[in-house]
Amino acid sequence: MHRTPPSRVLVVDDDPTVAEVVAGYLDRAGFTVDRAADGPRALELAARVRPDLVVLDLMLPGMDGLEVCRRLRADGPVPVIMLTARGDEEDRILGLEVGADDYVTKPFSPRELVLRVASVLRRAQARATDARPAPLLRAGGIVLDPAARRATKNGAVLALTLREFDLLSFLLRHPGRACSREELMHEVWGWEFGDVSTVTVHVRRLRGKIEDDPARPRLIRTVWGVGYRFEADAPQPSGGPGPQARGEGTGRA
């Protein structure tokens, strides 16, 4: 009987205690685990063992996690979960900007990290194995090809992270519907629990890539007290600022 080999996870952290705890929990959960204490060693190991996912600390000696993430993603779409010792939004945005799929703030629950690893892997593997033809999604000048994992706006390719692509795909498949942050967290992230600010940060990043004026979003609108709604028939700007929805234009998500 053929058995699927366990997924391989590379843990990169210069704190030996953190690395040992994370590796131990992942190992007990059935993953094959490799460890690296700095950026160059992480890149060397990643090139050799080809991990299915990387758990990557932001603060590393010599080469920080952001640069390691950039180089990893330049070589292929390996999922990355970033670990940060600070909860600052700037750190989260930087991590997401370079292509991290998720982030976890220290101190964290090792059990929650294992669940997040499993969730990110499950979705990545589903994308790789799902060969069913999927129709193009079109709205607001955006064309999204689920099979090719490619999205354009007015003919220009959008540089989306894996999670931004999944978020945009979900919104395009449910135009005009108010989606709560909890629903998006469940449907896009696959989480039953977690910090909904993850959704807020991703929406803000996605707006920055698809909106003509991210401060006055016309495509992804905030539904106050609920979440977000994708406006498939959003009017295009005609040269001057139009009326703003309540709270739009403040920079808040």
PDB file of C-alpha atoms in Angstrom:
ATOM      1  CA  MET A   1       0.000   0.000   0.000  1.00  0.00           C
ATOM      2  CA  HIS A   2       1.395   3.372  -1.061  1.00  0.00           C
ATOM      3  CA  ARG A   3       1.848   5.841   1.782  1.00  0.00           C
ATOM      4  CA  THR A   4       2.275   9.562   1.268  1.00  0.00           C
ATOM      5  CA  PRO A   5       5.554  10.733   2.812  1.00  0.00           C
ATOM      6  CA  PRO A   6       5.212  13.256   5.645  1.00  0.00           C
ATOM      7  CA  SER A   7       5.446  16.947   4.771  1.00  0.00           C
ATOM      8  CA  ARG A   8       8.848  18.495   5.357  1.00  0.00           C
ATOM      9  CA  VAL A   9       9.082  21.682   7.431  1.00  0.00           C
ATOM     10  CA  LEU A  10      12.196  23.837   7.789  1.00  0.00           C
ATOM     11  CA  VAL A  11      12.342  25.732  11.114  1.00  0.00           C
ATOM     12  CA  VAL A  12      14.627  28.789  11.073  1.00  0.00           C
ATOM     13  CA  ASP A  13      15.255  30.455  14.446  1.00  0.00           C
ATOM     14  CA  ASP A  14      18.459  31.476  16.202  1.00  0.00           C
ATOM     15  CA  ASP A  15      16.914  30.863  19.644  1.00  0.00           C
ATOM     16  CA  PRO A  16      17.722  27.202  20.339  1.00  0.00           C
ATOM     17  CA  THR A  17      14.927  26.872  22.900  1.00  0.00           C
ATOM     18  CA  VAL A  18      12.259  28.168  20.517  1.00  0.00           C
ATOM     19  CA  ALA A  19      13.610  26.059  17.656  1.00  0.00           C
ATOM     20  CA  GLU A  20      13.683  22.932  19.818  1.00  0.00           C
ATOM     21  CA  VAL A  21      10.123  23.421  21.091  1.00  0.00           C
ATOM     22  CA  VAL A  22       8.710  24.161  17.624  1.00  0.00           C
ATOM     23  CA  ALA A  23      10.588  21.260  16.045  1.00  0.00           C
ATOM     24  CA  GLY A  24       9.439  18.926  18.818  1.00  0.00           C
ATOM     25  CA  TYR A  25       5.766  19.776  18.389  1.00  0.00           C
ATOM     26  CA  LEU A  26       5.983  19.490  14.605  1.00  0.00           C
ATOM     27  CA  ASP A  27       7.792  16.167  14.873  1.00  0.00           C
ATOM     28  CA  ARG A  28       5.123  14.775  17.204  1.00  0.00           C
ATOM     29  CA  ALA A  29       2.476  15.972  14.748  1.00  0.00           C
ATOM     30  CA  GLY A  30       4.044  13.769  12.071  1.00  0.00           C
ATOM     31  CA  PHE A  31       6.144  16.266  10.103  1.00  0.00           C
ATOM     32  CA  THR A  32       9.739  15.768   9.010  1.00  0.00           C
ATOM     33  CA  VAL A  33      11.646  18.703  10.497  1.00  0.00           C
ATOM     34  CA  ASP A  34      14.922  20.377   9.548  1.00  0.00           C
ATOM     35  CA  ARG A  35      16.449  23.229  11.565  1.00  0.00           C
ATOM     36  CA  ALA A  36      18.650  26.202  10.764  1.00  0.00           C
ATOM     37  CA  ALA A  37      19.888  28.972  13.078  1.00  0.00           C
ATOM     38  CA  ASP A  38      20.665  31.659  10.498  1.00  0.00           C
ATOM     39  CA  GLY A  39      19.738  32.879   7.029  1.00  0.00           C
ATOM     40  CA  PRO A  40      22.587  31.442   4.945  1.00  0.00           C
ATOM     41  CA  ARG A  41      22.162  27.986   6.489  1.00  0.00           C
ATOM     42  CA  ALA A  42      18.403  28.190   5.914  1.00  0.00           C
ATOM     43  CA  LEU A  43      18.870  28.982   2.217  1.00  0.00           C
ATOM     44  CA  GLU A  44      21.436  26.193   1.882  1.00  0.00           C
ATOM     45  CA  LEU A  45      19.116  23.652   3.521  1.00  0.00           C
ATOM     46  CA  ALA A  46      16.092  24.826   1.537  1.00  0.00           C
ATOM     47  CA  ALA A  47      17.969  24.364  -1.735  1.00  0.00           C
ATOM     48  CA  ARG A  48      19.028  20.862  -0.695  1.00  0.00           C
ATOM     49  CA  VAL A  49      15.969  19.370   1.011  1.00  0.00           C
ATOM     50  CA  ARG A  50      13.182  21.358  -0.726  1.00  0.00           C
ATOM     51  CA  PRO A  51      10.865  21.824   2.283  1.00  0.00           C
ATOM     52  CA  ASP A  52       7.103  21.911   1.856  1.00  0.00           C
ATOM     53  CA  LEU A  53       6.896  24.859   4.264  1.00  0.00           C
ATOM     54  CA  VAL A  54       9.268  27.165   6.158  1.00  0.00           C
ATOM     55  CA  VAL A  55       8.707  28.521   9.679  1.00  0.00           C
ATOM     56  CA  LEU A  56      10.947  31.599   9.635  1.00  0.00           C
ATOM     57  CA  ASP A  57      11.956  33.956  12.437  1.00  0.00           C
ATOM     58  CA  LEU A  58      12.013  37.621  11.439  1.00  0.00           C
ATOM     59  CA  MET A  59      15.003  38.570  13.627  1.00  0.00           C
ATOM     60  CA  LEU A  60      18.004  36.522  12.518  1.00  0.00           C
ATOM     61  CA  PRO A  61      21.717  37.312  12.780  1.00  0.00           C
ATOM     62  CA  GLY A  62      23.507  38.377   9.622  1.00  0.00           C
ATOM     63  CA  MET A  63      20.556  38.076   7.240  1.00  0.00           C
ATOM     64  CA  ASP A  64      17.096  38.896   8.560  1.00  0.00           C
ATOM     65  CA  GLY A  65      13.989  36.852   7.890  1.00  0.00           C
ATOM     66  CA  LEU A  66      12.652  39.333   5.336  1.00  0.00           C
ATOM     67  CA  GLU A  67      15.675  38.834   3.082  1.00  0.00           C
ATOM     68  CA  VAL A  68      15.564  35.062   3.595  1.00  0.00           C
ATOM     69  CA  CYS A  69      11.876  35.085   2.637  1.00  0.00           C
ATOM     70  CA  ARG A  70      12.580  37.148  -0.499  1.00  0.00           C
ATOM     71  CA  ARG A  71      15.256  34.701  -1.623  1.00  0.00           C
ATOM     72  CA  LEU A  72      13.133  31.651  -0.829  1.00  0.00           C
ATOM     73  CA  ARG A  73      10.182  32.997  -2.805  1.00  0.00           C
ATOM     74  CA  ALA A  74      12.456  33.942  -5.700  1.00  0.00           C
ATOM     75  CA  ASP A  75      13.243  30.228  -6.061  1.00  0.00           C
ATOM     76  CA  GLY A  76       9.633  29.023  -5.927  1.00  0.00           C
ATOM     77  CA  PRO A  77       6.267  29.279  -4.173  1.00  0.00           C
ATOM     78  CA  VAL A  78       7.219  27.553  -0.913  1.00  0.00           C
ATOM     79  CA  PRO A  79       4.767  28.581   1.854  1.00  0.00           C
ATOM     80  CA  VAL A  80       6.321  30.663   4.640  1.00  0.00           C
ATOM     81  CA  ILE A  81       5.032  31.329   8.164  1.00  0.00           C
ATOM     82  CA  MET A  82       6.901  34.251   9.721  1.00  0.00           C
ATOM     83  CA  LEU A  83       7.680  34.413  13.438  1.00  0.00           C
ATOM     84  CA  THR A  84       8.032  37.890  14.914  1.00  0.00           C
ATOM     85  CA  ALA A  85       8.926  38.909  18.454  1.00  0.00           C
ATOM     86  CA  ARG A  86       6.859  42.070  18.083  1.00  0.00           C
ATOM     87  CA  GLY A  87       3.191  42.548  17.325  1.00  0.00           C
ATOM     88  CA  ASP A  88       3.771  45.795  15.413  1.00  0.00           C
ATOM     89  CA  GLU A  89       1.629  46.107  12.307  1.00  0.00           C
ATOM     90  CA  GLU A  90       4.670  47.334  10.371  1.00  0.00           C
ATOM     91  CA  ASP A  91       6.422  44.006  10.963  1.00  0.00           C
ATOM     92  CA  ARG A  92       3.355  42.078   9.816  1.00  0.00           C
ATOM     93  CA  ILE A  93       2.996  44.194   6.690  1.00  0.00           C
ATOM     94  CA  LEU A  94       6.683  43.804   5.814  1.00  0.00           C
ATOM     95  CA  GLY A  95       6.442  40.045   6.195  1.00  0.00           C
ATOM     96  CA  LEU A  96       3.329  39.836   4.039  1.00  0.00           C
ATOM     97  CA  GLU A  97       4.835  42.200   1.484  1.00  0.00           C
ATOM     98  CA  VAL A  98       7.785  39.911   0.782  1.00  0.00           C
ATOM     99  CA  GLY A  99       5.480  36.916   0.367  1.00  0.00           C
ATOM    100  CA  ALA A 100       4.951  35.333   3.785  1.00  0.00           C
ATOM    101  CA  ASP A 101       1.682  33.397   3.885  1.00  0.00           C
ATOM    102  CA  ASP A 102       1.087  33.913   7.573  1.00  0.00           C
ATOM    103  CA  TYR A 103       2.737  35.304  10.686  1.00  0.00           C
ATOM    104  CA  VAL A 104       2.745  34.307  14.364  1.00  0.00           C
ATOM    105  CA  THR A 105       3.708  36.730  17.133  1.00  0.00           C
ATOM    106  CA  LYS A 106       5.978  35.581  19.957  1.00  0.00           C
ATOM    107  CA  PRO A 107       5.186  34.352  22.530  1.00  0.00           C
ATOM    108  CA  PHE A 108       2.906  31.886  20.789  1.00  0.00           C
ATOM    109  CA  SER A 109       1.218  28.571  21.437  1.00  0.00           C
ATOM    110  CA  PRO A 110       3.185  25.738  19.779  1.00  0.00           C
ATOM    111  CA  ARG A 111      -0.088  23.856  19.292  1.00  0.00           C
ATOM    112  CA  GLU A 112      -1.590  26.818  17.429  1.00  0.00           C
ATOM    113  CA  LEU A 113       1.533  27.049  15.264  1.00  0.00           C
ATOM    114  CA  VAL A 114       1.195  23.359  14.360  1.00  0.00           C
ATOM    115  CA  LEU A 115      -2.445  23.962  13.378  1.00  0.00           C
ATOM    116  CA  ARG A 116      -1.445  26.904  11.219  1.00  0.00           C
ATOM    117  CA  VAL A 117       1.312  24.881   9.549  1.00  0.00           C
ATOM    118  CA  ALA A 118      -1.197  22.138   8.771  1.00  0.00           C
ATOM    119  CA  SER A 119      -3.713  24.673   7.421  1.00  0.00           C
ATOM    120  CA  VAL A 120      -1.236  26.424   5.128  1.00  0.00           C
ATOM    121  CA  LEU A 121       0.088  23.090   3.853  1.00  0.00           C
ATOM    122  CA  ARG A 122      -3.396  21.723   3.265  1.00  0.00           C
ATOM    123  CA  ARG A 123      -4.333  24.659   1.079  1.00  0.00           C
ATOM    124  CA  ALA A 124      -1.014  24.667  -0.782  1.00  0.00           C
ATOM    125  CA  GLN A 125      -1.319  20.955  -1.539  1.00  0.00           C
ATOM    126  CA  ALA A 126      -4.956  21.339  -2.609  1.00  0.00           C
ATOM    127  CA  ARG A 127      -3.913  24.007  -5.096  1.00  0.00           C
ATOM    128  CA  ALA A 128      -1.172  21.762  -6.469  1.00  0.00           C
ATOM    129  CA  THR A 129      -3.372  18.684  -6.908  1.00  0.00           C
ATOM    130  CA  ASP A 130      -6.666  20.237  -8.029  1.00  0.00           C
ATOM    131  CA  ALA A 131      -6.620  19.822 -11.798  1.00  0.00           C
ATOM    132  CA  ARG A 132     -10.279  20.682 -12.358  1.00  0.00           C
ATOM    133  CA  PRO A 133     -10.781  23.447 -14.915  1.00  0.00           C
ATOM    134  CA  ALA A 134     -11.894  26.667 -13.295  1.00  0.00           C
ATOM    135  CA  PRO A 135     -13.536  29.569 -15.107  1.00  0.00           C
ATOM    136  CA  LEU A 136     -11.916  32.978 -15.234  1.00  0.00           C
ATOM    137  CA  LEU A 137     -13.219  35.442 -12.668  1.00  0.00           C
ATOM    138  CA  ARG A 138     -13.821  38.986 -13.941  1.00  0.00           C
ATOM    139  CA  ALA A 139     -14.925  42.167 -12.172  1.00  0.00           C
ATOM    140  CA  GLY A 140     -13.867  45.785 -11.851  1.00  0.00           C
ATOM    141  CA  GLY A 141     -11.213  45.469 -14.554  1.00  0.00           C
ATOM    142  CA  ILE A 142      -9.701  42.452 -12.792  1.00  0.00           C
ATOM    143  CA  VAL A 143      -9.293  39.092 -14.509  1.00  0.00           C
ATOM    144  CA  LEU A 144      -8.281  36.189 -12.276  1.00  0.00           C
ATOM    145  CA  ASP A 145      -7.261  32.792 -13.658  1.00  0.00           C
ATOM    146  CA  PRO A 146      -7.526  30.245 -10.798  1.00  0.00           C
ATOM    147  CA  ALA A 147      -5.784  27.465 -12.753  1.00  0.00           C
ATOM    148  CA  ALA A 148      -2.778  29.571 -13.751  1.00  0.00           C
ATOM    149  CA  ARG A 149      -2.716  31.385 -10.390  1.00  0.00           C
ATOM    150  CA  ARG A 150      -2.536  34.649 -12.328  1.00  0.00           C
ATOM    151  CA  ALA A 151      -4.431  37.902 -11.912  1.00  0.00           C
ATOM    152  CA  THR A 152      -4.399  41.100 -13.954  1.00  0.00           C
ATOM    153  CA  LYS A 153      -6.012  44.512 -13.719  1.00  0.00           C
ATOM    154  CA  ASN A 154      -6.621  46.382 -16.966  1.00  0.00           C
ATOM    155  CA  GLY A 155      -4.149  43.975 -18.582  1.00  0.00           C
ATOM    156  CA  ALA A 156      -1.313  44.535 -16.071  1.00  0.00           C
ATOM    157  CA  VAL A 157      -0.198  41.531 -14.017  1.00  0.00           C
ATOM    158  CA  LEU A 158      -0.823  41.880 -10.277  1.00  0.00           C
ATOM    159  CA  ALA A 159       2.066  40.803  -8.039  1.00  0.00           C
ATOM    160  CA  LEU A 160       0.027  38.991  -5.390  1.00  0.00           C
ATOM    161  CA  THR A 161       1.220  36.736  -2.602  1.00  0.00           C
ATOM    162  CA  LEU A 162      -0.394  33.304  -2.335  1.00  0.00           C
ATOM    163  CA  ARG A 163      -2.748  34.477   0.402  1.00  0.00           C
ATOM    164  CA  GLU A 164      -3.647  37.718  -1.376  1.00  0.00           C
ATOM    165  CA  PHE A 165      -4.529  35.676  -4.453  1.00  0.00           C
ATOM    166  CA  ASP A 166      -6.772  33.355  -2.430  1.00  0.00           C
ATOM    167  CA  LEU A 167      -8.454  36.319  -0.737  1.00  0.00           C
ATOM    168  CA  LEU A 168      -9.117  38.071  -4.050  1.00  0.00           C
ATOM    169  CA  SER A 169     -10.412  34.824  -5.553  1.00  0.00           C
ATOM    170  CA  PHE A 170     -12.894  34.356  -2.707  1.00  0.00           C
ATOM    171  CA  LEU A 171     -14.147  37.942  -2.955  1.00  0.00           C
ATOM    172  CA  LEU A 172     -14.547  37.683  -6.732  1.00  0.00           C
ATOM    173  CA  ARG A 173     -16.558  34.473  -6.311  1.00  0.00           C
ATOM    174  CA  HIS A 174     -18.926  36.247  -3.889  1.00  0.00           C
ATOM    175  CA  PRO A 175     -19.502  39.726  -5.373  1.00  0.00           C
ATOM    176  CA  GLY A 176     -21.883  42.045  -3.583  1.00  0.00           C
ATOM    177  CA  ARG A 177     -21.955  39.922  -0.432  1.00  0.00           C
ATOM    178  CA  ALA A 178     -20.865  41.271   2.936  1.00  0.00           C
ATOM    179  CA  CYS A 179     -18.224  38.856   4.260  1.00  0.00           C
ATOM    180  CA  SER A 180     -17.219  38.999   7.897  1.00  0.00           C
ATOM    181  CA  ARG A 181     -13.581  38.851   8.922  1.00  0.00           C
ATOM    182  CA  GLU A 182     -14.336  35.589  10.728  1.00  0.00           C
ATOM    183  CA  GLU A 183     -15.800  34.086   7.551  1.00  0.00           C
ATOM    184  CA  LEU A 184     -12.798  35.177   5.502  1.00  0.00           C
ATOM    185  CA  MET A 185     -10.447  33.770   8.142  1.00  0.00           C
ATOM    186  CA  HIS A 186     -12.249  30.423   7.940  1.00  0.00           C
ATOM    187  CA  GLU A 187     -12.746  30.231   4.174  1.00  0.00           C
ATOM    188  CA  VAL A 188      -9.443  31.730   2.981  1.00  0.00           C
ATOM    189  CA  TRP A 189      -7.087  30.836   5.833  1.00  0.00           C
ATOM    190  CA  GLY A 190      -8.804  27.622   6.901  1.00  0.00           C
ATOM    191  CA  TRP A 191      -8.684  28.704  10.548  1.00  0.00           C
ATOM    192  CA  GLU A 192     -11.373  27.946  13.084  1.00  0.00           C
ATOM    193  CA  PHE A 193      -9.803  30.522  15.402  1.00  0.00           C
ATOM    194  CA  GLY A 194      -7.089  33.148  15.296  1.00  0.00           C
ATOM    195  CA  ASP A 195      -6.403  36.875  15.199  1.00  0.00           C
ATOM    196  CA  VAL A 196      -8.801  38.543  12.749  1.00  0.00           C
ATOM    197  CA  SER A 197      -6.329  41.427  12.344  1.00  0.00           C
ATOM    198  CA  THR A 198      -4.572  39.041   9.932  1.00  0.00           C
ATOM    199  CA  VAL A 199      -7.533  39.551   7.591  1.00  0.00           C
ATOM    200  CA  THR A 200      -7.416  43.324   8.062  1.00  0.00           C
ATOM    201  CA  VAL A 201      -3.741  43.498   7.143  1.00  0.00           C
ATOM    202  CA  HIS A 202      -4.219  41.334   4.043  1.00  0.00           C
ATOM    203  CA  VAL A 203      -7.188  43.405   2.873  1.00  0.00           C
ATOM    204  CA  ARG A 204      -5.109  46.567   3.260  1.00  0.00           C
ATOM    205  CA  ARG A 205      -2.269  45.027   1.260  1.00  0.00           C
ATOM    206  CA  LEU A 206      -4.648  43.789  -1.427  1.00  0.00           C
ATOM    207  CA  ARG A 207      -6.285  47.198  -1.722  1.00  0.00           C
ATOM    208  CA  GLY A 208      -2.866  48.702  -2.279  1.00  0.00           C
ATOM    209  CA  LYS A 209      -2.462  46.479  -5.339  1.00  0.00           C
ATOM    210  CA  ILE A 210      -5.915  46.541  -6.954  1.00  0.00           C
ATOM    211  CA  GLU A 211      -7.444  49.911  -6.067  1.00  0.00           C
ATOM    212  CA  ASP A 212      -6.824  53.070  -8.117  1.00  0.00           C
ATOM    213  CA  ASP A 213      -6.818  54.978  -4.830  1.00  0.00           C
ATOM    214  CA  PRO A 214      -6.359  52.647  -1.835  1.00  0.00           C
ATOM    215  CA  ALA A 215      -7.381  55.472   0.533  1.00  0.00           C
ATOM    216  CA  ARG A 216     -10.780  55.605  -1.238  1.00  0.00           C
ATOM    217  CA  PRO A 217     -11.402  51.957  -2.129  1.00  0.00           C
ATOM    218  CA  ARG A 218     -14.093  51.324  -4.722  1.00  0.00           C
ATOM    219  CA  LEU A 219     -13.676  47.562  -5.178  1.00  0.00           C
ATOM    220  CA  ILE A 220     -13.204  46.209  -1.645  1.00  0.00           C
ATOM    221  CA  ARG A 221     -15.555  48.250   0.521  1.00  0.00           C
ATOM    222  CA  THR A 222     -15.673  48.182   4.290  1.00  0.00           C
ATOM    223  CA  VAL A 223     -19.020  47.105   5.713  1.00  0.00           C
ATOM    224  CA  TRP A 224     -18.851  48.634   9.160  1.00  0.00           C
ATOM    225  CA  GLY A 225     -19.510  46.226  11.982  1.00  0.00           C
ATOM    226  CA  VAL A 226     -19.361  43.273   9.575  1.00  0.00           C
ATOM    227  CA  GLY A 227     -16.316  43.054   7.298  1.00  0.00           C
ATOM    228  CA  TYR A 228     -15.897  43.633   3.569  1.00  0.00           C
ATOM    229  CA  ARG A 229     -17.860  43.539   0.327  1.00  0.00           C
ATOM    230  CA  PHE A 230     -16.495  43.297  -3.224  1.00  0.00           C
ATOM    231  CA  GLU A 231     -18.251  45.737  -5.560  1.00  0.00           C
ATOM    232  CA  ALA A 232     -18.291  43.991  -8.936  1.00  0.00           C
ATOM    233  CA  ASP A 233     -19.898  47.006 -10.633  1.00  0.00           C
ATOM    234  CA  ALA A 234     -17.851  49.678  -8.908  1.00  0.00           C
ATOM    235  CA  PRO A 235     -17.747  52.919 -10.947  1.00  0.00           C
ATOM    236  CA  GLN A 236     -14.361  53.908 -12.290  1.00  0.00           C
ATOM    237  CA  PRO A 237     -12.860  57.268 -11.210  1.00  0.00           C
ATOM    238  CA  SER A 238     -13.651  60.132 -13.574  1.00  0.00           C
ATOM    239  CA  GLY A 239     -10.944  62.578 -12.613  1.00  0.00           C
ATOM    240  CA  GLY A 240     -12.123  63.909  -9.269  1.00  0.00           C
ATOM    241  CA  PRO A 241     -12.775  62.350  -5.919  1.00  0.00           C
ATOM    242  CA  GLY A 242     -16.243  60.900  -5.610  1.00  0.00           C
ATOM    243  CA  PRO A 243     -18.378  60.649  -2.537  1.00  0.00           C
ATOM    244  CA  GLN A 244     -16.811  58.549   0.161  1.00  0.00           C
ATOM    245  CA  ALA A 245     -18.502  55.806   2.072  1.00  0.00           C
ATOM    246  CA  ARG A 246     -18.511  56.320   5.798  1.00  0.00           C
ATOM    247  CA  GLY A 247     -14.942  55.985   7.032  1.00  0.00           C
ATOM    248  CA  GLU A 248     -13.414  55.307   3.590  1.00  0.00           C
ATOM    249  CA  GLY A 249     -10.362  57.412   2.877  1.00  0.00           C
ATOM    250  CA  THR A 250      -9.114  57.387   6.433  1.00  0.00           C
ATOM    251  CA  GLY A 251      -6.600  54.654   5.729  1.00  0.00           C
ATOM    252  CA  ARG A 252      -8.481  52.287   8.027  1.00  0.00           C
ATOM    253  CA  ALA A 253      -9.361  48.802   6.853  1.00  0.00           C
TER     254      ALA A 253
END
